[in-house]
């Protein structure tokens, strides 16, 4: 079976548009007589309703818009509602006592009516209502245009339009050549000017908002009459010359009330106004900023308080709530589990400390150093841990800016100071030589040769490790 589409669905959002007009008599004595009003007749195919809408005309003085609300309008001649078959161009239709003349229609309406077998009449042009044209013509006044009329016209045309220039006030009073930034506003509605000082943070000056109140600024203040000195706006314009837009150009210096103002830039609206209205191209912005000497204050770091590491004291000065130092994660991950071991003995004073042997452990991941003592039976010493893992500071470094022991400080015969004790390095594990050969740029050549000779005397090299059971063997 063929698919049946409902009438309201087939013609949903499809309308016929007819353009026409109706005439209206003006009852009061007027030059119009008959007023012609243009309308659009819209016919909705989905439910056979229609509406009449008058397009709004600016400043017409009439209530325009929808004249006939959307409804099934009855035909006065037949008594039945109007149907699209009753419409055509160049005919008269009557809705609720008002006769409308249809002049033309849009392309869709013409195509639809022709497809339904309706012969279309010739279209006609819409009449032109002379009334709106007369209203928009300028009023011809017999009286002579006065200065007040010109000012009022200028106010209506340029109200709210302001030219803005950026300037510096050149203060050459002999004491200092300071340049104070200002903003000059020129109001096009009444040719008045206003100068505001741009406030700078930490300038050492009290806020002084206005350098010049809004007023008409004369080019030569000294020629004003004495009676008009207090109110220059009342001076005779024929005798006093005031600043105008053509006098304000980027790169010029203005002398306003015995003060010098150098214009170095303006905003985008000002540039467009000069280019479009005065055919003047404003110059590019000029850099007037002087390099300021900034006093770099180095914060004083207090001495180490003795609790924790010196870095902890510095952290307490940087933040109100101290946070732990961030670890060097690249160094930590690269050297995770890598430890250098050195054999050492005490620089003894008491004879009982002569035979004590120690191992210095240096962790490459975090730079922590620890010391353990070899356990010997019946020696009288317990052995085990002698120094927990920590950053060991060199004896000759500043306590506030400490320098810690690192592998470059360990060589055969070197002395390591640990809290009043002196340890002399006498040997090392094979991993130390491997690390030095992998990083030769960190060590001196003579230090590397010392360790090579040491391991060669032991009969152990990096290429011959069959005799080596573990690093601990070389250390202990």
Short mmCIF file of C-alpha atoms in Angstrom, two decimals:
data_model
loop_
_atom_site.label_atom_id
_atom_site.label_comp_id
_atom_site.label_asym_id
_atom_site.label_seq_id
_atom_site.Cartn_x
_atom_site.Cartn_y
_atom_site.Cartn_z
CA UNK A 1 0.00 0.00 0.00
CA UNK A 2 1.14 3.55 -0.71
CA UNK A 3 2.35 5.48 2.29
CA UNK A 4 -0.17 8.17 3.31
CA UNK A 5 1.26 11.41 4.71
CA UNK A 6 -1.13 13.53 6.82
CA UNK A 7 -2.01 16.96 5.50
CA UNK A 8 -0.49 18.81 8.49
CA UNK A 9 2.76 16.84 8.16
CA UNK A 10 3.11 17.33 4.41
CA UNK A 11 2.68 21.12 4.63
CA UNK A 12 4.44 21.66 7.98
CA UNK A 13 6.29 25.04 8.03
CA UNK A 14 5.19 25.81 4.45
CA UNK A 15 3.62 29.23 3.95
CA UNK A 16 2.39 31.36 1.05
CA UNK A 17 3.57 34.97 1.12
CA UNK A 18 1.63 37.75 -0.64
CA UNK A 19 2.70 41.38 -0.64
CA UNK A 20 0.12 44.13 -0.84
CA UNK A 21 -1.14 47.33 0.68
CA UNK A 22 -4.19 49.08 2.01
CA UNK A 23 -5.06 52.76 2.13
CA UNK A 24 -6.21 54.68 5.15
CA UNK A 25 -7.82 58.10 5.28
CA UNK A 26 -6.38 60.70 7.63
CA UNK A 27 -9.37 62.34 9.40
CA UNK A 28 -7.53 65.40 10.70
CA UNK A 29 -6.46 68.21 8.39
CA UNK A 30 -3.10 67.16 7.06
CA UNK A 31 -1.02 67.27 3.92
CA UNK A 32 -1.23 63.47 3.66
CA UNK A 33 -4.95 62.99 2.87
CA UNK A 34 -4.65 59.25 2.28
CA UNK A 35 -1.96 57.13 3.89
CA UNK A 36 -0.68 54.01 2.08
CA UNK A 37 0.47 51.15 4.30
CA UNK A 38 2.41 48.14 2.99
CA UNK A 39 1.49 44.70 4.41
CA UNK A 40 2.49 41.03 4.07
CA UNK A 41 -0.27 38.38 3.94
CA UNK A 42 1.01 35.01 5.18
CA UNK A 43 -1.08 31.88 4.51
CA UNK A 44 -0.19 28.71 6.48
CA UNK A 45 -0.86 25.57 4.40
CA UNK A 46 -0.76 23.18 7.38
CA UNK A 47 -4.01 24.45 8.94
CA UNK A 48 -5.39 26.98 6.37
CA UNK A 49 -4.90 29.96 8.67
CA UNK A 50 -3.60 33.38 7.70
CA UNK A 51 -2.21 36.51 9.27
CA UNK A 52 -1.52 40.08 8.12
CA UNK A 53 1.71 41.74 9.21
CA UNK A 54 2.84 45.29 8.52
CA UNK A 55 6.64 45.59 8.29
CA UNK A 56 7.84 48.19 10.81
CA UNK A 57 9.03 51.53 9.43
CA UNK A 58 11.39 53.56 11.57
CA UNK A 59 9.91 56.73 13.05
CA UNK A 60 6.54 56.24 11.31
CA UNK A 61 4.48 57.17 14.35
CA UNK A 62 2.10 54.23 13.76
CA UNK A 63 1.45 51.04 15.69
CA UNK A 64 2.78 48.46 13.28
CA UNK A 65 3.41 44.76 13.36
CA UNK A 66 0.64 42.13 13.34
CA UNK A 67 -2.65 43.68 12.10
CA UNK A 68 -4.64 40.41 11.85
CA UNK A 69 -3.70 37.63 14.21
CA UNK A 70 -3.33 34.10 12.88
CA UNK A 71 -6.76 32.53 12.43
CA UNK A 72 -9.13 31.07 9.85
CA UNK A 73 -10.54 34.32 8.53
CA UNK A 74 -14.07 34.09 7.05
CA UNK A 75 -14.75 35.30 3.51
CA UNK A 76 -17.48 37.95 3.68
CA UNK A 77 -18.81 37.10 0.21
CA UNK A 78 -19.11 33.30 0.62
CA UNK A 79 -19.22 32.89 4.40
CA UNK A 80 -16.55 30.20 4.28
CA UNK A 81 -12.98 30.68 5.51
CA UNK A 82 -10.43 31.94 3.04
CA UNK A 83 -8.63 29.17 1.13
CA UNK A 84 -5.40 29.29 -0.87
CA UNK A 85 -7.48 28.69 -4.00
CA UNK A 86 -9.07 32.13 -3.50
CA UNK A 87 -5.73 33.97 -3.68
CA UNK A 88 -3.98 35.44 -6.67
CA UNK A 89 -1.94 38.53 -7.51
CA UNK A 90 -3.48 41.80 -8.70
CA UNK A 91 -6.76 41.14 -6.80
CA UNK A 92 -8.49 42.63 -3.77
CA UNK A 93 -9.14 40.65 -0.58
CA UNK A 94 -11.14 41.81 2.40
CA UNK A 95 -10.44 40.83 6.00
CA UNK A 96 -12.67 42.10 8.80
CA UNK A 97 -13.87 45.12 6.84
CA UNK A 98 -10.47 46.23 5.50
CA UNK A 99 -9.68 45.75 1.80
CA UNK A 100 -6.14 44.75 0.82
CA UNK A 101 -4.73 44.91 -2.67
CA UNK A 102 -2.32 42.03 -3.47
CA UNK A 103 0.45 43.15 -5.81
CA UNK A 104 2.94 40.26 -5.93
CA UNK A 105 4.14 37.12 -4.13
CA UNK A 106 7.35 35.23 -3.53
CA UNK A 107 8.80 32.51 -5.76
CA UNK A 108 7.54 29.58 -3.63
CA UNK A 109 3.99 30.90 -3.65
CA UNK A 110 3.98 31.36 -7.43
CA UNK A 111 5.41 27.88 -7.99
CA UNK A 112 2.89 26.28 -5.61
CA UNK A 113 -0.17 27.96 -7.18
CA UNK A 114 0.99 27.11 -10.69
CA UNK A 115 1.46 23.47 -9.68
CA UNK A 116 -2.15 23.43 -8.46
CA UNK A 117 -3.45 24.64 -11.83
CA UNK A 118 -4.15 28.27 -10.92
CA UNK A 119 -3.35 30.84 -13.60
CA UNK A 120 -1.40 33.69 -12.10
CA UNK A 121 -2.10 37.30 -13.01
CA UNK A 122 0.62 39.79 -13.79
CA UNK A 123 2.44 41.20 -10.80
CA UNK A 124 2.39 44.90 -10.03
CA UNK A 125 4.80 47.14 -8.18
CA UNK A 126 4.01 48.18 -4.64
CA UNK A 127 3.04 51.83 -4.36
CA UNK A 128 5.48 54.23 -2.74
CA UNK A 129 4.16 56.11 0.25
CA UNK A 130 5.48 59.69 -0.01
CA UNK A 131 4.92 60.38 3.67
CA UNK A 132 8.03 58.59 5.07
CA UNK A 133 10.23 60.32 2.51
CA UNK A 134 8.89 63.70 3.55
CA UNK A 135 9.53 62.85 7.19
CA UNK A 136 13.13 61.94 6.54
CA UNK A 137 13.86 65.08 4.56
CA UNK A 138 15.65 67.73 6.59
CA UNK A 139 13.40 70.41 7.96
CA UNK A 140 13.77 73.67 6.12
CA UNK A 141 13.77 76.49 8.54
CA UNK A 142 13.34 80.04 7.45
CA UNK A 143 15.39 81.31 10.38
CA UNK A 144 19.16 81.61 10.15
CA UNK A 145 21.12 78.83 11.79
CA UNK A 146 22.78 80.13 14.97
CA UNK A 147 25.85 79.07 16.90
CA UNK A 148 23.67 77.29 19.47
CA UNK A 149 22.17 75.14 16.72
CA UNK A 150 25.63 74.19 15.51
CA UNK A 151 26.71 73.21 19.03
CA UNK A 152 23.58 71.14 19.47
CA UNK A 153 24.16 69.37 16.15
CA UNK A 154 27.74 68.64 17.17
CA UNK A 155 26.56 67.28 20.51
CA UNK A 156 24.04 64.93 18.88
CA UNK A 157 26.58 63.71 16.33
CA UNK A 158 29.57 63.13 18.60
CA UNK A 159 28.03 62.43 21.99
CA UNK A 160 29.97 59.67 23.73
CA UNK A 161 32.90 59.83 21.28
CA UNK A 162 36.19 60.69 22.98
CA UNK A 163 39.73 60.86 21.63
CA UNK A 164 42.30 59.40 24.00
CA UNK A 165 46.00 60.19 23.87
CA UNK A 166 48.80 58.84 26.03
CA UNK A 167 51.33 61.48 27.06
CA UNK A 168 54.10 62.23 29.51
CA UNK A 169 54.25 65.40 31.55
CA UNK A 170 57.75 66.79 31.11
CA UNK A 171 58.63 68.28 34.48
CA UNK A 172 61.68 70.44 33.82
CA UNK A 173 61.74 72.49 37.02
CA UNK A 174 65.51 72.32 37.35
CA UNK A 175 65.47 69.85 40.21
CA UNK A 176 64.60 66.72 38.23
CA UNK A 177 63.69 65.74 34.68
CA UNK A 178 60.96 63.34 35.71
CA UNK A 179 58.45 62.11 33.13
CA UNK A 180 55.04 61.59 34.66
CA UNK A 181 52.59 59.55 32.55
CA UNK A 182 49.22 61.17 31.78
CA UNK A 183 46.14 60.51 29.69
CA UNK A 184 44.61 63.32 27.63
CA UNK A 185 40.92 63.06 26.70
CA UNK A 186 39.39 65.21 23.96
CA UNK A 187 35.57 65.23 23.94
CA UNK A 188 34.28 65.67 20.39
CA UNK A 189 30.79 66.64 21.57
CA UNK A 190 31.89 70.00 23.05
CA UNK A 191 35.62 70.36 22.14
CA UNK A 192 36.68 70.15 25.78
CA UNK A 193 39.85 68.52 27.09
CA UNK A 194 40.67 66.69 30.30
CA UNK A 195 44.06 65.50 31.57
CA UNK A 196 44.33 62.67 34.10
CA UNK A 197 47.53 61.46 35.68
CA UNK A 198 48.22 57.75 35.35
CA UNK A 199 48.91 56.38 38.78
CA UNK A 200 51.99 54.21 39.13
CA UNK A 201 52.47 51.70 41.91
CA UNK A 202 55.20 52.55 44.42
CA UNK A 203 55.92 55.87 42.72
CA UNK A 204 56.23 57.67 46.05
CA UNK A 205 53.48 60.19 45.16
CA UNK A 206 50.06 60.66 46.62
CA UNK A 207 47.23 59.92 44.17
CA UNK A 208 46.40 63.10 42.26
CA UNK A 209 43.67 62.16 39.79
CA UNK A 210 43.27 65.31 37.68
CA UNK A 211 45.94 67.52 36.21
CA UNK A 212 43.34 69.56 34.30
CA UNK A 213 39.57 69.63 34.72
CA UNK A 214 37.34 69.23 31.70
CA UNK A 215 37.39 72.57 29.86
CA UNK A 216 38.17 74.23 26.57
CA UNK A 217 41.90 74.78 26.52
CA UNK A 218 43.24 77.91 24.81
CA UNK A 219 46.51 77.70 22.90
CA UNK A 220 47.75 80.94 24.47
CA UNK A 221 46.55 81.40 28.03
CA UNK A 222 48.17 84.82 28.45
CA UNK A 223 46.04 86.64 25.85
CA UNK A 224 42.75 85.88 27.62
CA UNK A 225 40.98 88.95 29.00
CA UNK A 226 41.28 89.47 32.73
CA UNK A 227 37.51 89.10 33.17
CA UNK A 228 37.58 85.66 31.54
CA UNK A 229 40.70 84.33 33.21
CA UNK A 230 38.70 82.37 35.74
CA UNK A 231 36.27 80.97 33.14
CA UNK A 232 37.95 80.60 29.75
CA UNK A 233 34.83 79.04 28.29
CA UNK A 234 33.17 82.46 28.25
CA UNK A 235 35.94 84.07 26.21
CA UNK A 236 35.10 85.31 22.77
CA UNK A 237 35.80 82.54 20.24
CA UNK A 238 36.74 85.05 17.58
CA UNK A 239 39.65 86.37 19.64
CA UNK A 240 40.82 83.18 21.42
CA UNK A 241 42.10 80.13 19.62
CA UNK A 242 41.46 76.79 21.29
CA UNK A 243 43.01 73.38 20.85
CA UNK A 244 41.24 71.22 18.26
CA UNK A 245 41.63 67.64 16.98
CA UNK A 246 44.14 68.73 14.31
CA UNK A 247 46.48 70.01 17.04
CA UNK A 248 46.71 66.62 18.76
CA UNK A 249 49.18 64.46 16.87
CA UNK A 250 51.39 61.64 18.10
CA UNK A 251 54.97 62.87 18.44
CA UNK A 252 54.01 66.52 19.12
CA UNK A 253 54.60 68.46 22.32
CA UNK A 254 51.65 70.49 23.65
CA UNK A 255 52.08 73.55 25.85
CA UNK A 256 49.01 73.60 28.07
CA UNK A 257 48.88 76.21 30.84
CA UNK A 258 52.68 76.52 30.86
CA UNK A 259 53.13 72.76 31.12
CA UNK A 260 54.65 70.50 28.48
CA UNK A 261 52.93 67.28 27.44
CA UNK A 262 54.54 64.96 24.92
CA UNK A 263 52.06 62.73 23.03
CA UNK A 264 53.58 59.31 22.42
CA UNK A 265 50.55 57.14 21.55
CA UNK A 266 46.74 57.01 21.17
CA UNK A 267 44.07 54.32 21.21
CA UNK A 268 42.61 52.46 18.21
CA UNK A 269 39.39 54.54 18.02
CA UNK A 270 41.41 57.75 17.84
CA UNK A 271 43.53 56.41 14.98
CA UNK A 272 40.42 55.36 13.04
CA UNK A 273 38.75 58.73 13.61
CA UNK A 274 41.73 60.68 12.27
CA UNK A 275 42.07 58.39 9.26
CA UNK A 276 38.38 58.24 8.27
CA UNK A 277 37.17 61.73 9.25
CA UNK A 278 40.24 64.00 8.98
CA UNK A 279 42.32 61.95 6.51
CA UNK A 280 45.29 62.14 8.90
CA UNK A 281 47.47 59.14 9.65
CA UNK A 282 48.64 59.18 13.24
CA UNK A 283 52.30 58.30 13.77
CA UNK A 284 53.46 55.06 15.36
CA UNK A 285 53.74 54.71 19.11
CA UNK A 286 56.95 56.08 20.65
CA UNK A 287 58.72 54.27 23.47
CA UNK A 288 59.25 56.77 26.29
CA UNK A 289 59.96 54.33 29.09
CA UNK A 290 63.31 54.81 30.75
CA UNK A 291 65.20 51.81 32.06
CA UNK A 292 64.82 51.71 35.80
CA UNK A 293 67.63 50.62 38.03
CA UNK A 294 66.30 47.85 40.14
CA UNK A 295 68.01 47.24 43.41
CA UNK A 296 68.41 43.54 43.79
CA UNK A 297 68.08 42.72 47.45
CA UNK A 298 69.72 39.47 48.42
CA UNK A 299 67.84 37.95 51.31
CA UNK A 300 69.95 37.29 54.37
CA UNK A 301 70.02 33.65 55.31
CA UNK A 302 70.12 33.20 59.09
CA UNK A 303 72.76 30.89 60.54
CA UNK A 304 72.01 27.23 60.96
CA UNK A 305 70.06 26.64 64.15
CA UNK A 306 71.65 23.22 64.67
CA UNK A 307 68.45 21.23 64.15
CA UNK A 308 68.41 19.08 61.04
CA UNK A 309 70.41 20.01 57.99
CA UNK A 310 71.29 23.60 56.93
CA UNK A 311 68.90 23.20 53.99
CA UNK A 312 66.07 22.78 56.49
CA UNK A 313 66.88 26.19 57.97
CA UNK A 314 66.77 27.76 54.49
CA UNK A 315 63.38 26.12 53.80
CA UNK A 316 61.97 27.67 56.96
CA UNK A 317 62.94 31.11 55.58
CA UNK A 318 61.33 30.57 52.15
CA UNK A 319 57.88 29.43 53.25
CA UNK A 320 55.75 29.87 56.34
CA UNK A 321 55.17 26.13 56.42
CA UNK A 322 58.48 24.40 55.62
CA UNK A 323 58.33 21.58 53.13
CA UNK A 324 60.95 18.86 52.53
CA UNK A 325 63.56 19.43 49.87
CA UNK A 326 62.81 17.87 46.50
CA UNK A 327 65.09 15.02 45.59
CA UNK A 328 66.95 14.83 42.31
CA UNK A 329 64.83 12.04 40.86
CA UNK A 330 66.99 11.63 37.75
CA UNK A 331 70.07 11.04 39.90
CA UNK A 332 68.10 8.79 42.25
CA UNK A 333 66.64 6.56 39.50
CA UNK A 334 69.90 6.39 37.52
CA UNK A 335 72.02 5.38 40.52
CA UNK A 336 69.47 3.42 42.51
CA UNK A 337 71.21 0.65 44.49
CA UNK A 338 74.72 1.78 43.53
CA UNK A 339 77.04 2.08 46.55
CA UNK A 340 80.80 2.81 46.62
CA UNK A 341 82.75 1.12 49.44
CA UNK A 342 86.10 2.25 50.80
CA UNK A 343 88.35 0.53 53.37
CA UNK A 344 89.55 2.87 56.14
CA UNK A 345 91.32 2.87 59.49
CA UNK A 346 91.40 5.29 62.39
CA UNK A 347 94.16 7.85 62.69
CA UNK A 348 94.67 6.40 66.16
CA UNK A 349 96.06 7.98 69.28
CA UNK A 350 95.32 5.19 71.72
CA UNK A 351 97.07 1.87 71.00
CA UNK A 352 93.83 -0.10 71.36
CA UNK A 353 92.44 1.64 68.23
CA UNK A 354 95.33 0.51 66.06
CA UNK A 355 93.79 -2.67 64.64
CA UNK A 356 90.21 -1.39 64.14
CA UNK A 357 89.00 -1.59 60.51
CA UNK A 358 86.12 0.41 59.02
CA UNK A 359 84.16 0.51 55.75
CA UNK A 360 82.86 3.81 54.32
CA UNK A 361 79.65 3.40 52.27
CA UNK A 362 78.75 6.16 49.82
CA UNK A 363 75.32 5.96 48.12
CA UNK A 364 75.36 7.45 44.61
CA UNK A 365 71.56 7.79 44.58
CA UNK A 366 71.21 10.37 47.38
CA UNK A 367 74.81 11.19 48.46
CA UNK A 368 74.37 9.71 51.94
CA UNK A 369 77.53 8.46 53.68
CA UNK A 370 77.63 5.83 56.40
CA UNK A 371 80.46 4.05 58.27
CA UNK A 372 80.45 0.54 59.71
CA UNK A 373 83.13 -1.26 61.78
CA UNK A 374 84.27 -4.81 61.11
CA UNK A 375 83.40 -7.16 63.96
CA UNK A 376 86.47 -8.86 65.42
CA UNK A 377 86.11 -11.46 68.19
CA UNK A 378 87.68 -10.67 71.53
CA UNK A 379 88.77 -7.23 70.33
CA UNK A 380 86.82 -5.44 73.01
CA UNK A 381 84.78 -3.49 70.41
CA UNK A 382 81.21 -4.33 69.48
CA UNK A 383 81.54 -3.39 65.78
CA UNK A 384 78.61 -2.73 63.45
CA UNK A 385 77.29 0.71 62.60
CA UNK A 386 79.59 3.57 63.50
CA UNK A 387 77.81 6.40 61.57
CA UNK A 388 74.24 6.31 60.29
CA UNK A 389 73.56 7.35 56.62
CA UNK A 390 73.77 11.13 56.40
CA UNK A 391 75.18 14.01 54.39
CA UNK A 392 78.67 14.44 55.83
CA UNK A 393 79.92 18.03 55.76
CA UNK A 394 83.54 18.87 55.01
CA UNK A 395 85.42 20.44 57.91
CA UNK A 396 86.52 23.57 56.01
CA UNK A 397 83.07 24.48 54.58
CA UNK A 398 80.68 27.15 55.82
CA UNK A 399 77.95 25.79 58.07
CA UNK A 400 75.36 28.00 56.36
CA UNK A 401 76.43 26.96 52.86
CA UNK A 402 77.87 23.49 53.48
CA UNK A 403 79.83 21.33 51.08
CA UNK A 404 79.44 17.59 51.47
CA UNK A 405 81.82 14.72 50.81
CA UNK A 406 81.52 13.11 47.38
CA UNK A 407 83.53 10.44 45.47
CA UNK A 408 86.01 13.03 44.17
CA UNK A 409 87.21 13.57 47.76
CA UNK A 410 88.07 9.92 48.33
CA UNK A 411 91.53 8.73 47.26
CA UNK A 412 94.08 6.39 48.72
CA UNK A 413 95.57 8.01 51.80
CA UNK A 414 93.03 10.84 52.04
CA UNK A 415 91.57 11.72 55.43
CA UNK A 416 87.83 11.87 56.16
CA UNK A 417 86.81 13.96 59.18
CA UNK A 418 83.79 12.59 61.03
CA UNK A 419 82.78 14.56 64.13
CA UNK A 420 86.31 14.79 65.59
CA UNK A 421 87.45 11.38 64.31
CA UNK A 422 89.90 11.02 61.42
CA UNK A 423 89.61 8.10 59.01
CA UNK A 424 92.39 7.29 56.54
CA UNK A 425 91.30 5.51 53.34
CA UNK A 426 93.47 2.45 52.73
CA UNK A 427 91.53 0.57 50.05
CA UNK A 428 88.39 0.32 47.98
CA UNK A 429 86.04 -2.10 46.29
CA UNK A 430 86.29 -2.88 42.59
CA UNK A 431 83.05 -0.97 41.98
CA UNK A 432 84.93 2.24 42.79
CA UNK A 433 87.36 1.69 39.91
CA UNK A 434 84.51 0.82 37.56
CA UNK A 435 82.67 4.03 38.48
CA UNK A 436 85.81 6.13 37.99
CA UNK A 437 86.46 4.61 34.56
CA UNK A 438 82.84 5.20 33.51
CA UNK A 439 83.02 8.86 34.63
CA UNK A 440 86.62 9.98 33.95
CA UNK A 441 85.58 13.64 33.63
CA UNK A 442 84.81 13.79 37.37
CA UNK A 443 88.22 12.62 38.59
CA UNK A 444 91.80 13.66 38.11
CA UNK A 445 93.97 11.31 36.02
CA UNK A 446 96.49 10.78 38.86
CA UNK A 447 93.68 9.66 41.20
CA UNK A 448 92.48 7.12 38.65
CA UNK A 449 96.04 5.82 38.20
CA UNK A 450 96.37 5.35 41.96
CA UNK A 451 93.37 3.04 42.10
CA UNK A 452 94.50 1.14 39.00
CA UNK A 453 97.90 0.51 40.58
CA UNK A 454 96.21 -0.51 43.81
CA UNK A 455 94.09 -3.16 42.10
CA UNK A 456 96.97 -4.34 39.93
CA UNK A 457 99.06 -4.98 43.06
CA UNK A 458 96.17 -7.05 44.39
CA UNK A 459 96.11 -8.99 41.14
CA UNK A 460 92.55 -7.86 40.33
CA UNK A 461 91.48 -5.77 37.29
CA UNK A 462 88.20 -4.96 35.65
CA UNK A 463 89.01 -7.51 32.91
CA UNK A 464 90.09 -10.28 35.25
CA UNK A 465 87.49 -10.85 37.94
CA UNK A 466 87.76 -14.63 38.38
CA UNK A 467 89.63 -14.26 41.65
CA UNK A 468 87.04 -11.80 43.00
CA UNK A 469 84.22 -13.32 45.03
CA UNK A 470 82.58 -10.03 46.02
CA UNK A 471 83.30 -6.37 46.63
CA UNK A 472 83.38 -7.13 50.33
CA UNK A 473 86.44 -9.34 49.76
CA UNK A 474 88.53 -6.39 48.62
CA UNK A 475 87.21 -4.14 51.30
CA UNK A 476 87.64 -6.53 54.21
#
